[in-house]
PDB file of C-alpha atoms and ligand atoms in Angstrom:
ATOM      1  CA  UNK M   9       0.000   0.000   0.000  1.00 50.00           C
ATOM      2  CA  UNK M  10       1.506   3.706  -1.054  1.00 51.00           C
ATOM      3  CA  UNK M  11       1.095   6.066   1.828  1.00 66.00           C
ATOM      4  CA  UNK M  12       0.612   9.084  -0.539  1.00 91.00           C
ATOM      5  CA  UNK M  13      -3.048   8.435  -2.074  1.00 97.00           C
ATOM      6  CA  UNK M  14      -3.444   9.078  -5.925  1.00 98.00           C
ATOM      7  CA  UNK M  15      -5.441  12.380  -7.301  1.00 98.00           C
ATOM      8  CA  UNK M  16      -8.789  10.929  -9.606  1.00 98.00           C
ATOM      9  CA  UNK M  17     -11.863  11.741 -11.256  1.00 98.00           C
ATOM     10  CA  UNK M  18     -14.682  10.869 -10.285  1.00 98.00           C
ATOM     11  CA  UNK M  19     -18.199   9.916 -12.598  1.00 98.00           C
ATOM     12  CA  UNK M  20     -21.525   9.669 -10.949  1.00 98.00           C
ATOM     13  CA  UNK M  21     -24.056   7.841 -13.114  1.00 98.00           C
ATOM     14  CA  UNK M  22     -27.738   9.636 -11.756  1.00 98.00           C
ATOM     15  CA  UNK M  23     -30.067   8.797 -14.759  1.00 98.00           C
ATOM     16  CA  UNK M  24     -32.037   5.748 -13.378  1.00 98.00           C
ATOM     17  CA  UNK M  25     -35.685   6.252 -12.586  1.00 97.00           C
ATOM     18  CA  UNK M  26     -35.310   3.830  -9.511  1.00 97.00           C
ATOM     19  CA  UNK M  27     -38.103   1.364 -10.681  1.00 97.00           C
ATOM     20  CA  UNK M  28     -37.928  -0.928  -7.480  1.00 97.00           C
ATOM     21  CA  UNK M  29     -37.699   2.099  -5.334  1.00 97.00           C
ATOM     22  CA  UNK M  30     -41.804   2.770  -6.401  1.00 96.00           C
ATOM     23  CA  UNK M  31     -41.745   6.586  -4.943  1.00 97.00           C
ATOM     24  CA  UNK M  32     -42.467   9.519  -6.564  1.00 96.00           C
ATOM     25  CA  UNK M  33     -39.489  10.826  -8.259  1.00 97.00           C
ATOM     26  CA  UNK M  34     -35.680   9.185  -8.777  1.00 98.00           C
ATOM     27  CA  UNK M  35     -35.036   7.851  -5.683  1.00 98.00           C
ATOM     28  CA  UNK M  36     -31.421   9.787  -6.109  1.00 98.00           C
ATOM     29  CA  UNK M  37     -33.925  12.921  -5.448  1.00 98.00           C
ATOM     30  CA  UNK M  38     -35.331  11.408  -2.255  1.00 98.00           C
ATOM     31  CA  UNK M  39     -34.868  13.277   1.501  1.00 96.00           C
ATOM     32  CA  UNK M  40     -32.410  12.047   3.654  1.00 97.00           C
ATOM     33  CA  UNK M  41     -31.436  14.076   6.638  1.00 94.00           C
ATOM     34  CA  UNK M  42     -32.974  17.286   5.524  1.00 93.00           C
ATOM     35  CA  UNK M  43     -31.200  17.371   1.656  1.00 96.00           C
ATOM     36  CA  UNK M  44     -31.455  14.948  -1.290  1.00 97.00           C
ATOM     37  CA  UNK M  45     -29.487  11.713  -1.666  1.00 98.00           C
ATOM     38  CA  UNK M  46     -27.625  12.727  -4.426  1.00 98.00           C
ATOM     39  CA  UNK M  47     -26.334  15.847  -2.378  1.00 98.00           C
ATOM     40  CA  UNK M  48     -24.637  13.623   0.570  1.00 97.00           C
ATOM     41  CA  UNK M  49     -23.504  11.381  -2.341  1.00 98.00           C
ATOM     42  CA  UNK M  50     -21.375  14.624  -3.827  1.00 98.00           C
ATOM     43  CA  UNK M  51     -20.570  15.909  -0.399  1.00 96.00           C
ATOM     44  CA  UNK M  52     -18.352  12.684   0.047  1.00 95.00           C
ATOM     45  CA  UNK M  53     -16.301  13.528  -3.086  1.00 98.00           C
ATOM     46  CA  UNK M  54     -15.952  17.089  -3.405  1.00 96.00           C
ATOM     47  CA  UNK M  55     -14.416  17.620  -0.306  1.00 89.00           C
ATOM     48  CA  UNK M  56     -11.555  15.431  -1.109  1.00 97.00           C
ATOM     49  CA  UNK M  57      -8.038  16.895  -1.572  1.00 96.00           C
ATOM     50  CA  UNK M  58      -7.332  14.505  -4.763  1.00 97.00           C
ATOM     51  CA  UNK M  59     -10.720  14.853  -6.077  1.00 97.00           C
ATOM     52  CA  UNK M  60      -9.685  17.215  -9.974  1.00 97.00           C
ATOM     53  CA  UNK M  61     -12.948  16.674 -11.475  1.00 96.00           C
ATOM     54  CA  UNK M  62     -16.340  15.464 -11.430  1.00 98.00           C
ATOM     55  CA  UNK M  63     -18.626  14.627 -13.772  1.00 98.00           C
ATOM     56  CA  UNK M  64     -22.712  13.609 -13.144  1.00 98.00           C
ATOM     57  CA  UNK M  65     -24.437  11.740 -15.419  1.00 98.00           C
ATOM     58  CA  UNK M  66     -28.303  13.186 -15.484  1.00 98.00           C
ATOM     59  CA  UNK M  67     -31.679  12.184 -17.834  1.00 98.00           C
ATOM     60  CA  UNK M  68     -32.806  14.586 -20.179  1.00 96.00           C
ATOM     61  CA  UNK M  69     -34.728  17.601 -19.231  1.00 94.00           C
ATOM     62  CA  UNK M  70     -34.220  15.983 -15.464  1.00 97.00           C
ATOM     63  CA  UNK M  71     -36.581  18.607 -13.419  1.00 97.00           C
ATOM     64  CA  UNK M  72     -34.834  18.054  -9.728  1.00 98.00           C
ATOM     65  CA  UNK M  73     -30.971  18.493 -10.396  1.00 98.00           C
ATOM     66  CA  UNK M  74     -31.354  22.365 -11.285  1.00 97.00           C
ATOM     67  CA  UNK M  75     -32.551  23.143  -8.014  1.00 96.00           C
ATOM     68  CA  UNK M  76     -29.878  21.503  -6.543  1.00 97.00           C
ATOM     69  CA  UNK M  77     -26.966  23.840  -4.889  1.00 96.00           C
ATOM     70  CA  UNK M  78     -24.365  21.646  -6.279  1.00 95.00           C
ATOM     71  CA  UNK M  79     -25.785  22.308  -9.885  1.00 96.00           C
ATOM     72  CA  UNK M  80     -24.011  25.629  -9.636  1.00 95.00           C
ATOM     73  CA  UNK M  81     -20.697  24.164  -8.040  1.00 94.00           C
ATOM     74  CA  UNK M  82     -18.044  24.657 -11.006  1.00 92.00           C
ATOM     75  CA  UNK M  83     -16.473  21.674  -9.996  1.00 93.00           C
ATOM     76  CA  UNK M  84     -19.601  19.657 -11.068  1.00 97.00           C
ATOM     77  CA  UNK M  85     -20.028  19.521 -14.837  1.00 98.00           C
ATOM     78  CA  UNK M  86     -22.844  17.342 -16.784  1.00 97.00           C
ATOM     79  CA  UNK M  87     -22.948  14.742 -18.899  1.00 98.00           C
ATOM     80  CA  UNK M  88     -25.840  12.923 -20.594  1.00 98.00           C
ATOM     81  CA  UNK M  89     -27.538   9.845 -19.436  1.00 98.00           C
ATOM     82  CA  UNK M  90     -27.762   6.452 -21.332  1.00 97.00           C
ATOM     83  CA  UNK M  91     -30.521   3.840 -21.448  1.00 96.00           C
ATOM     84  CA  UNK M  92     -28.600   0.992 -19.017  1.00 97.00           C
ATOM     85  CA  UNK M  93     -26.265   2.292 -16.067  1.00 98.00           C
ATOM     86  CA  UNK M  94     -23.210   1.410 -18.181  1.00 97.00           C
ATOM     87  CA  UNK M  95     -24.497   3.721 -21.125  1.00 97.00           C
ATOM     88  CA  UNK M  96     -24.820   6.577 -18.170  1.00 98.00           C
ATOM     89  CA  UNK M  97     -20.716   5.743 -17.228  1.00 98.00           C
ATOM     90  CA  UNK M  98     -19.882   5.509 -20.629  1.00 98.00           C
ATOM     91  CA  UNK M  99     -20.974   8.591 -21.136  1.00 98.00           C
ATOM     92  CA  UNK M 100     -19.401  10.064 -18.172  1.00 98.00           C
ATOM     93  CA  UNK M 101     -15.797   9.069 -18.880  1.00 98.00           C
ATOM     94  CA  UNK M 102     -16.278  10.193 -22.443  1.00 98.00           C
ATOM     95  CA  UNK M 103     -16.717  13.875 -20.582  1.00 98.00           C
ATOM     96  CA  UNK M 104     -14.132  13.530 -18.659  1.00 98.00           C
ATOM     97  CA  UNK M 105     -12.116  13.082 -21.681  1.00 98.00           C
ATOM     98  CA  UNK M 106     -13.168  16.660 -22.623  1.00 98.00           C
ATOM     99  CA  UNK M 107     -12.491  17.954 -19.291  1.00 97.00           C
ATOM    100  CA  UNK M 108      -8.833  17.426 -19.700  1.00 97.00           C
ATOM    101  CA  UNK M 109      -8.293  14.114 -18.130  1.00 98.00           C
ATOM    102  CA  UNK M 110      -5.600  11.514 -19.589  1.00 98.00           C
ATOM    103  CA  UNK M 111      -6.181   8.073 -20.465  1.00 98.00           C
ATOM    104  CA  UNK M 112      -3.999   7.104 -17.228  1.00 97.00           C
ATOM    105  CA  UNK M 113      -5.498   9.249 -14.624  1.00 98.00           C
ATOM    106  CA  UNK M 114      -7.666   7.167 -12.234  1.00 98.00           C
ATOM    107  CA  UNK M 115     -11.569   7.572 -12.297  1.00 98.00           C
ATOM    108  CA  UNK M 116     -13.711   6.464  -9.658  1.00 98.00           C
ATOM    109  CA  UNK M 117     -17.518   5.504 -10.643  1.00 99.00           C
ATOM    110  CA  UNK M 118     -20.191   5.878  -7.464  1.00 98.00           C
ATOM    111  CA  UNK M 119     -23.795   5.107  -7.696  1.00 98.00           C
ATOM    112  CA  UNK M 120     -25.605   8.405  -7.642  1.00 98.00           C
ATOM    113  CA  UNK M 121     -27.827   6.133  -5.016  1.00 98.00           C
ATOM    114  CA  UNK M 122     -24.977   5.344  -2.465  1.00 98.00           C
ATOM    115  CA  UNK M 123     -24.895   8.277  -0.018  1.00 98.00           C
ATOM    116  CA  UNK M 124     -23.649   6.629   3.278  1.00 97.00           C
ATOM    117  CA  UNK M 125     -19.538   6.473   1.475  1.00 98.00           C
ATOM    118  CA  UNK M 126     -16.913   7.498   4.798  1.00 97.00           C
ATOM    119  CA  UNK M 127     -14.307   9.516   4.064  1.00 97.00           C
ATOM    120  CA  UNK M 128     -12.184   6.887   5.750  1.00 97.00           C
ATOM    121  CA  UNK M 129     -13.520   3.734   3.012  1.00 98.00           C
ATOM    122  CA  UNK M 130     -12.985   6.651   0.156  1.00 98.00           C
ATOM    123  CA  UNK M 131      -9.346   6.647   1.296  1.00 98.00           C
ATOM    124  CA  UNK M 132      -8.697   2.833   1.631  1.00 98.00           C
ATOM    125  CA  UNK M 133      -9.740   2.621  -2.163  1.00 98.00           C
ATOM    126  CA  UNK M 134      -7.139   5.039  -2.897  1.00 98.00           C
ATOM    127  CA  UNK M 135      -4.240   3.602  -0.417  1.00 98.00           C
ATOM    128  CA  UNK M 136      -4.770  -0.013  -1.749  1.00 98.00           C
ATOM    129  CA  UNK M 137      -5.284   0.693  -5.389  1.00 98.00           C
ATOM    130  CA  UNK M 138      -3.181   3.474  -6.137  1.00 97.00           C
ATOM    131  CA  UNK M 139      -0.112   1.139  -7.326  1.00 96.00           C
ATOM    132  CA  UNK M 140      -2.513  -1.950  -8.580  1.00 96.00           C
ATOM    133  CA  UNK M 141      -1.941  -2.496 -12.181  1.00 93.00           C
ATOM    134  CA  UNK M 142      -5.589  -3.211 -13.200  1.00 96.00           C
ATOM    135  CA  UNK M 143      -7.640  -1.068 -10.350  1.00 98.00           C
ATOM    136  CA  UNK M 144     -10.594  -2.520  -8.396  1.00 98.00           C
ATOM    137  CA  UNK M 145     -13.757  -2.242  -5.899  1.00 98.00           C
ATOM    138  CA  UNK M 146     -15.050  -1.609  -2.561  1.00 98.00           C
ATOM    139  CA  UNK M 147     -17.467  -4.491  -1.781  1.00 98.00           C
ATOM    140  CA  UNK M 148     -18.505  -6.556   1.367  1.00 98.00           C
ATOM    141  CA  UNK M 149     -18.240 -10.467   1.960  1.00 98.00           C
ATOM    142  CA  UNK M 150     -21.259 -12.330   2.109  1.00 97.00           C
ATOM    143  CA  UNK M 151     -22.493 -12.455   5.571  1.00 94.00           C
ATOM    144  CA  UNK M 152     -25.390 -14.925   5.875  1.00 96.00           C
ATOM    145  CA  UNK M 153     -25.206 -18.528   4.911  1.00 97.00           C
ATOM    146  CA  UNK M 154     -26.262 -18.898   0.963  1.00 97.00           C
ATOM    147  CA  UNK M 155     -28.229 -21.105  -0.840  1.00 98.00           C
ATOM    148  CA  UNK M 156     -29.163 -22.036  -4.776  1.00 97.00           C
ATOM    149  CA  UNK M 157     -32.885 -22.479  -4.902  1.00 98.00           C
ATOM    150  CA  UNK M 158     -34.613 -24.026  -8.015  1.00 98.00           C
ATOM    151  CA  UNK M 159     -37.291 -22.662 -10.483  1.00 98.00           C
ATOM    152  CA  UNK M 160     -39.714 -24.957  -7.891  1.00 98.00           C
ATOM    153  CA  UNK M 161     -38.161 -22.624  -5.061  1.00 98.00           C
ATOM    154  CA  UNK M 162     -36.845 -25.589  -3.294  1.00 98.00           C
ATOM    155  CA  UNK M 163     -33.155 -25.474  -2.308  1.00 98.00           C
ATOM    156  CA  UNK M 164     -30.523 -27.080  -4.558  1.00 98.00           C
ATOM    157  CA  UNK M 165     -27.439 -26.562  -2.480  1.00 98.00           C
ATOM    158  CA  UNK M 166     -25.663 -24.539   0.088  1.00 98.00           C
ATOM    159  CA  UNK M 167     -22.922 -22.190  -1.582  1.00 96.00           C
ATOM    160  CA  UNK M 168     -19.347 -21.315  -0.171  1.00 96.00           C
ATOM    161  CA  UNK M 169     -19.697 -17.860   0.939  1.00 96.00           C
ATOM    162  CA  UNK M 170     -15.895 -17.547   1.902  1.00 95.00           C
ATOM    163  CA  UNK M 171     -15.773 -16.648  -2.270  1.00 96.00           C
ATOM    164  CA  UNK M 172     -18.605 -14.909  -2.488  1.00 97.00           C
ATOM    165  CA  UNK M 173     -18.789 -10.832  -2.000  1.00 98.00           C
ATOM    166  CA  UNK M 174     -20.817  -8.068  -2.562  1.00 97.00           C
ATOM    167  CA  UNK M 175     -20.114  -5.238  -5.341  1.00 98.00           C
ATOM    168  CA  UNK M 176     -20.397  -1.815  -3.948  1.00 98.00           C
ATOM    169  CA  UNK M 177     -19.030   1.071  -5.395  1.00 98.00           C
ATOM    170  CA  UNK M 178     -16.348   3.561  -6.082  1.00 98.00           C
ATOM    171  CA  UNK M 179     -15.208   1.174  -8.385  1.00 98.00           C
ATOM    172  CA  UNK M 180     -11.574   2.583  -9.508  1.00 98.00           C
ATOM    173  CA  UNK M 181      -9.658   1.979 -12.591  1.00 98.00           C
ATOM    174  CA  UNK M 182      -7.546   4.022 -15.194  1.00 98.00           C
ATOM    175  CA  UNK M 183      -9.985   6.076 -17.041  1.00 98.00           C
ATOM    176  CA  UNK M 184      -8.291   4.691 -20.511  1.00 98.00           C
ATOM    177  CA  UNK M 185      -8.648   1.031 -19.687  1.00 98.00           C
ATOM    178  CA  UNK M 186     -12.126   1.091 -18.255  1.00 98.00           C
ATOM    179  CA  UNK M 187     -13.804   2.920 -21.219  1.00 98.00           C
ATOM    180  CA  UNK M 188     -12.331   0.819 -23.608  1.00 98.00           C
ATOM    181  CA  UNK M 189     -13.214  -2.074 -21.965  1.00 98.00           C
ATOM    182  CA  UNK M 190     -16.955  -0.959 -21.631  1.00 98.00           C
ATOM    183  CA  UNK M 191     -17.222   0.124 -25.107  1.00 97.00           C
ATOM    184  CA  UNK M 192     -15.558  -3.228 -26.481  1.00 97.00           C
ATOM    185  CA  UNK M 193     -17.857  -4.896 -23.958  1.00 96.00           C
ATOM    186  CA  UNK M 194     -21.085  -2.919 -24.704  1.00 95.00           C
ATOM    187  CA  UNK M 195     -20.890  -2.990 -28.789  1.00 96.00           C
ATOM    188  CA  UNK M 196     -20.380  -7.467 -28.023  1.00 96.00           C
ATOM    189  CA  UNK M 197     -23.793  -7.380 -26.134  1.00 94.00           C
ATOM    190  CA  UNK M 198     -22.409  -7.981 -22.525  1.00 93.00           C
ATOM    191  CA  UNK M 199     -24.436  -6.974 -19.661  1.00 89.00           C
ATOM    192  CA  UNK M 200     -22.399  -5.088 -17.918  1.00 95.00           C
ATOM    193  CA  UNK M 201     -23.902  -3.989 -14.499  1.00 96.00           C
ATOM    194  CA  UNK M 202     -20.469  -2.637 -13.203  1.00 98.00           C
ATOM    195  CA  UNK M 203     -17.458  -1.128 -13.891  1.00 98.00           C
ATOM    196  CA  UNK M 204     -15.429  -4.541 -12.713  1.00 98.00           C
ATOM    197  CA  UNK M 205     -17.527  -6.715 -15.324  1.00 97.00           C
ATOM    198  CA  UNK M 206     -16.833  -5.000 -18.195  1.00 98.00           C
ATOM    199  CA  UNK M 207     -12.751  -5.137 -16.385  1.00 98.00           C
ATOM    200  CA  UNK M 208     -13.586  -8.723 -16.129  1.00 97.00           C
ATOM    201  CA  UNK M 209     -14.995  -9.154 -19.313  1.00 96.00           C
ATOM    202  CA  UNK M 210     -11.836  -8.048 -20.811  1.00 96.00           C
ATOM    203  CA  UNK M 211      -9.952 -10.722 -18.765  1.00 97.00           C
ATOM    204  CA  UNK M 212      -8.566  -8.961 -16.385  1.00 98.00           C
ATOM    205  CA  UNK M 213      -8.279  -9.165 -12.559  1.00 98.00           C
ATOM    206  CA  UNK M 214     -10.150  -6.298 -10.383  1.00 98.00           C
ATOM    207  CA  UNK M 215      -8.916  -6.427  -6.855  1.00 98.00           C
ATOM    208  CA  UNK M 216     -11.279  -5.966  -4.391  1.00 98.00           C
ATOM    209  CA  UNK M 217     -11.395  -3.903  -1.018  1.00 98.00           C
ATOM    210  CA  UNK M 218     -13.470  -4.650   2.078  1.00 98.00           C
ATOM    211  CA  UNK M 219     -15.388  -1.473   3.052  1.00 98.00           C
ATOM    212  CA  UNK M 220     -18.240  -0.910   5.340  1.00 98.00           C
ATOM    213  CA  UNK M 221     -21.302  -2.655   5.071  1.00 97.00           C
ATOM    214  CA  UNK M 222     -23.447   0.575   5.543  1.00 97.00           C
ATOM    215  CA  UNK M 223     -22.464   1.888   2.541  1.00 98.00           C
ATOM    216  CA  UNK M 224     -25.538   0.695   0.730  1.00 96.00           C
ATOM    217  CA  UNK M 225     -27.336   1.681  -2.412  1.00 98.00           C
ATOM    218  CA  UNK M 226     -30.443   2.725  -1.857  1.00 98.00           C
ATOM    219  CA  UNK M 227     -32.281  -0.055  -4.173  1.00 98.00           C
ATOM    220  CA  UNK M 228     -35.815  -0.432  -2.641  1.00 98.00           C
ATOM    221  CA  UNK M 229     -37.840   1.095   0.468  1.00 97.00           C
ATOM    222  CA  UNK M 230     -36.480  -0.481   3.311  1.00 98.00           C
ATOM    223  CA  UNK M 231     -33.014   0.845   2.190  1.00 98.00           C
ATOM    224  CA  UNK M 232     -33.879   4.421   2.786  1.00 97.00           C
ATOM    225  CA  UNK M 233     -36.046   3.682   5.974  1.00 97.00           C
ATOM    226  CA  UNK M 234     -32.846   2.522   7.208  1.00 96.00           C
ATOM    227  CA  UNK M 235     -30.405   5.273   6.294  1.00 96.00           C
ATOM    228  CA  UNK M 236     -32.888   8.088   7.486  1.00 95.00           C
ATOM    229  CA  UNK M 237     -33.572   6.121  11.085  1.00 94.00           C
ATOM    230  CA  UNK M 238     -29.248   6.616  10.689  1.00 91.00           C
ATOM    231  CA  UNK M 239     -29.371  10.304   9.760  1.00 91.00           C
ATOM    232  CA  UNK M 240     -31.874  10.871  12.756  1.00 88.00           C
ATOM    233  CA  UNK M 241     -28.823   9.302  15.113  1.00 84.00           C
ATOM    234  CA  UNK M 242     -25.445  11.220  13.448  1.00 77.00           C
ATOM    235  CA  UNK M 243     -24.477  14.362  15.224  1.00 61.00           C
ATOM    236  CA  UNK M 244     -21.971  16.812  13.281  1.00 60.00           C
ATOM    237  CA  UNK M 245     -19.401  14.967  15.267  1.00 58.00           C
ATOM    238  CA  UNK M 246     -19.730  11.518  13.732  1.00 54.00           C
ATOM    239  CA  UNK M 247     -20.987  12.566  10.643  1.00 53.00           C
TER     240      UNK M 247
HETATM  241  N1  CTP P  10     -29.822   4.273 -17.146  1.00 77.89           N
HETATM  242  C1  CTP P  10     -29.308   4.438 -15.917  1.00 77.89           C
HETATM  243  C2  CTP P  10     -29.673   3.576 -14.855  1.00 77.89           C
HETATM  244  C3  CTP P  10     -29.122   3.785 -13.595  1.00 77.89           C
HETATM  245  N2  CTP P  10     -28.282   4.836 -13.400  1.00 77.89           N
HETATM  246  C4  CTP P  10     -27.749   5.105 -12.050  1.00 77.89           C
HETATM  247  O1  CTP P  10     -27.012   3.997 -11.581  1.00 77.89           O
HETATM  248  C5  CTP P  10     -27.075   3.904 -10.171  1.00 77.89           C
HETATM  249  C6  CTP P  10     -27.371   2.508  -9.667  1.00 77.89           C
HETATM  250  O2  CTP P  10     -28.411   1.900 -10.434  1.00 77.89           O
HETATM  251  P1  CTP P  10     -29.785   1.304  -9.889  1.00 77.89           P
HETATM  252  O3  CTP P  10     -29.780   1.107  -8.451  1.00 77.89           O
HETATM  253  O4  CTP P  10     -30.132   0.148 -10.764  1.00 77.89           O
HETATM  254  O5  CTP P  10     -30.741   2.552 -10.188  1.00 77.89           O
HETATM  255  P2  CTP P  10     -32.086   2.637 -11.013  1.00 77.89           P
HETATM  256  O6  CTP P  10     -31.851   2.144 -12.412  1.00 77.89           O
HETATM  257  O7  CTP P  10     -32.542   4.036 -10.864  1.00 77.89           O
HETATM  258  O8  CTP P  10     -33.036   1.672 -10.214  1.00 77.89           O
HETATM  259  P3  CTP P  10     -34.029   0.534 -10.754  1.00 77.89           P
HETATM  260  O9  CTP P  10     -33.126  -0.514 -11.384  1.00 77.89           O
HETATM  261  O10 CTP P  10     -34.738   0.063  -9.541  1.00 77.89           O
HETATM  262  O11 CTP P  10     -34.931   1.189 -11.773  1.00 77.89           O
HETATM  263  C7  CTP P  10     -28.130   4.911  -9.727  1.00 77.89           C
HETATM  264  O12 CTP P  10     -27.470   5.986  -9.087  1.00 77.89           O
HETATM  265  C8  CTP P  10     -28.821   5.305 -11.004  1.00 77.89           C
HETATM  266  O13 CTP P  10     -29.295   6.657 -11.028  1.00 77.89           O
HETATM  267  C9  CTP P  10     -27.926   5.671 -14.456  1.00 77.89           C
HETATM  268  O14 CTP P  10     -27.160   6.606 -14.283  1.00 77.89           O
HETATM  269  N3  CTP P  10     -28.452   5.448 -15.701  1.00 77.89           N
HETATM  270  C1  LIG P  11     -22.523  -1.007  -9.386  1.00 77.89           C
HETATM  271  C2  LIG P  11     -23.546  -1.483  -8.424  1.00 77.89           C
HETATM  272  O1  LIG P  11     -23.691  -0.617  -7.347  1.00 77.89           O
HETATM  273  C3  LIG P  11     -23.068  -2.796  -7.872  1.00 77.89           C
HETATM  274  O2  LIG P  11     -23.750  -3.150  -6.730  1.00 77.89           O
HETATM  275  C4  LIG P  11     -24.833  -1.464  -9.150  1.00 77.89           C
HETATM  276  O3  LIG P  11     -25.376  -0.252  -9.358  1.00 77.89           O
HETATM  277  C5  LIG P  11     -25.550  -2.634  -9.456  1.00 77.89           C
HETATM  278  O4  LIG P  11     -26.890  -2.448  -9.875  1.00 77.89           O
HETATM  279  P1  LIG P  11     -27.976  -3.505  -9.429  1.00 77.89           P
HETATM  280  O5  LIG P  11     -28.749  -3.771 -10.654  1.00 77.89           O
HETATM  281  O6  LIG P  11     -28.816  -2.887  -8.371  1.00 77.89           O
HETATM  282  O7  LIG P  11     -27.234  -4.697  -8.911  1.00 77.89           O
END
């Protein structure tokens, strides 16, 4: 592990409608803690001392981002959405591109939906992966025991969940490497529902890095019932 962490970019694909969520609006757009989910999502990253650049990923004519105070934050800039997630990234790193940033500068991709990131996970990513050839993810090892249940819903077998982990995101790789390993991957008809796959897809390695549990996506309604009972308990001292 390098002691010095590495300066990066950072894309945040916010396009998704949040089907399984079933609220009114994106659930990116949701209240937590008195602002929206997206906002604590930025806060994380554009506080950072490495952070050079960030780029969010929005629908069209998306009504809720330009009342957002961080739509006016120069760091921020835009790029379009796509119809998957991947298209959204894609997109993303293509902007970066025009921002200035080199094919071997490192670019971190966080779910727009993933507010709960600590400074101190942010920074492991960067310590452990800052030297790795290929780049990697923060993710979580299974916890519970697993099983493989038939089309009849009857259990098949019990997995081994010492191999078995969790993808969370930032995901972090060199911006050159992971867009041309999305594009290659997107044009053969992969489906690519992170950054690693498309990595992995291309036959490489992605290392991965344990990071908090609590740094969940916010996926369906029980998620967010359980960040904002959270928020209620965080003081500005453990923030
Ligand atoms: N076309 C898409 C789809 C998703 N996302 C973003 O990718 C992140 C993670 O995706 P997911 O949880 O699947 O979000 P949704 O697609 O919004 O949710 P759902 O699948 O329930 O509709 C979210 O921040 C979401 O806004 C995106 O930028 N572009
Ligand atoms: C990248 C990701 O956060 C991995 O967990 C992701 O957004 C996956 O989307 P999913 O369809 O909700 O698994």
């Amino acid at each position: 592990m390098s002691c010095a962490l590495p300066d990066f970019w950072v894309v945040i694909p916010a396009a998704g409608v949040g089907s399984r969520m079933r609220a009114d609006r994106p659930k990116q757009y949701l209240p937590l803690g008195g602002r929206c989910i997206i906002e604590h999502t930025l806060d994380c990253f554009l506080d950072h001392p490495g952070l050079r650049g960030l780029v969010v990923s929005l629908a069209d004519a998306d009504p809720y981002w330009p009342d957002l105070a961080c739509a006016r934050d120069e760091r921020v800039q835009r790029a379009a959405g796509g119809r998957e997630r991947c298209d959204s990234v894609l997109n993303g790193l293509r902007r970066l591109g025009e921002l200035g940033a080199q094919d071997q500068d490192w670019v971190l991709v966080h779910d727009a939906a993933r507010p709960n990131l600590t400074r101190e996970d942010l920074n492991t990513l960067l310590a452990e992966l800052g030297d790795d050839a290929v780049g990697g993810l923060l993710g979580v090892p299974a916890r519970d025991t697993l099983k493989r249940v038939g089309p009849d819903g009857r259990v098949l077998e019990t997995v081994d969940r010492s191999v078995i982990w969790q993808a969370y995101t930032p995901q972090m790789f060199r911006l050159g490497l992971l867009r041309d390993a999305l594009e290659r991957a997107l044009h053969s008809g992969v489906n690519v529902t992170d950054e690693a796959s498309a990595l992995e897809w291309a036959g490489l390695a992605p290392r991965m890095v344990e990071g908090r549990a609590d740094n969940l996506k916010v996926t369906r309604p029980e998620d967010l019932l359980w960040l904002q009972q959270r928020w209620q308990a965080k003081t500005p001292d453990n923030r």
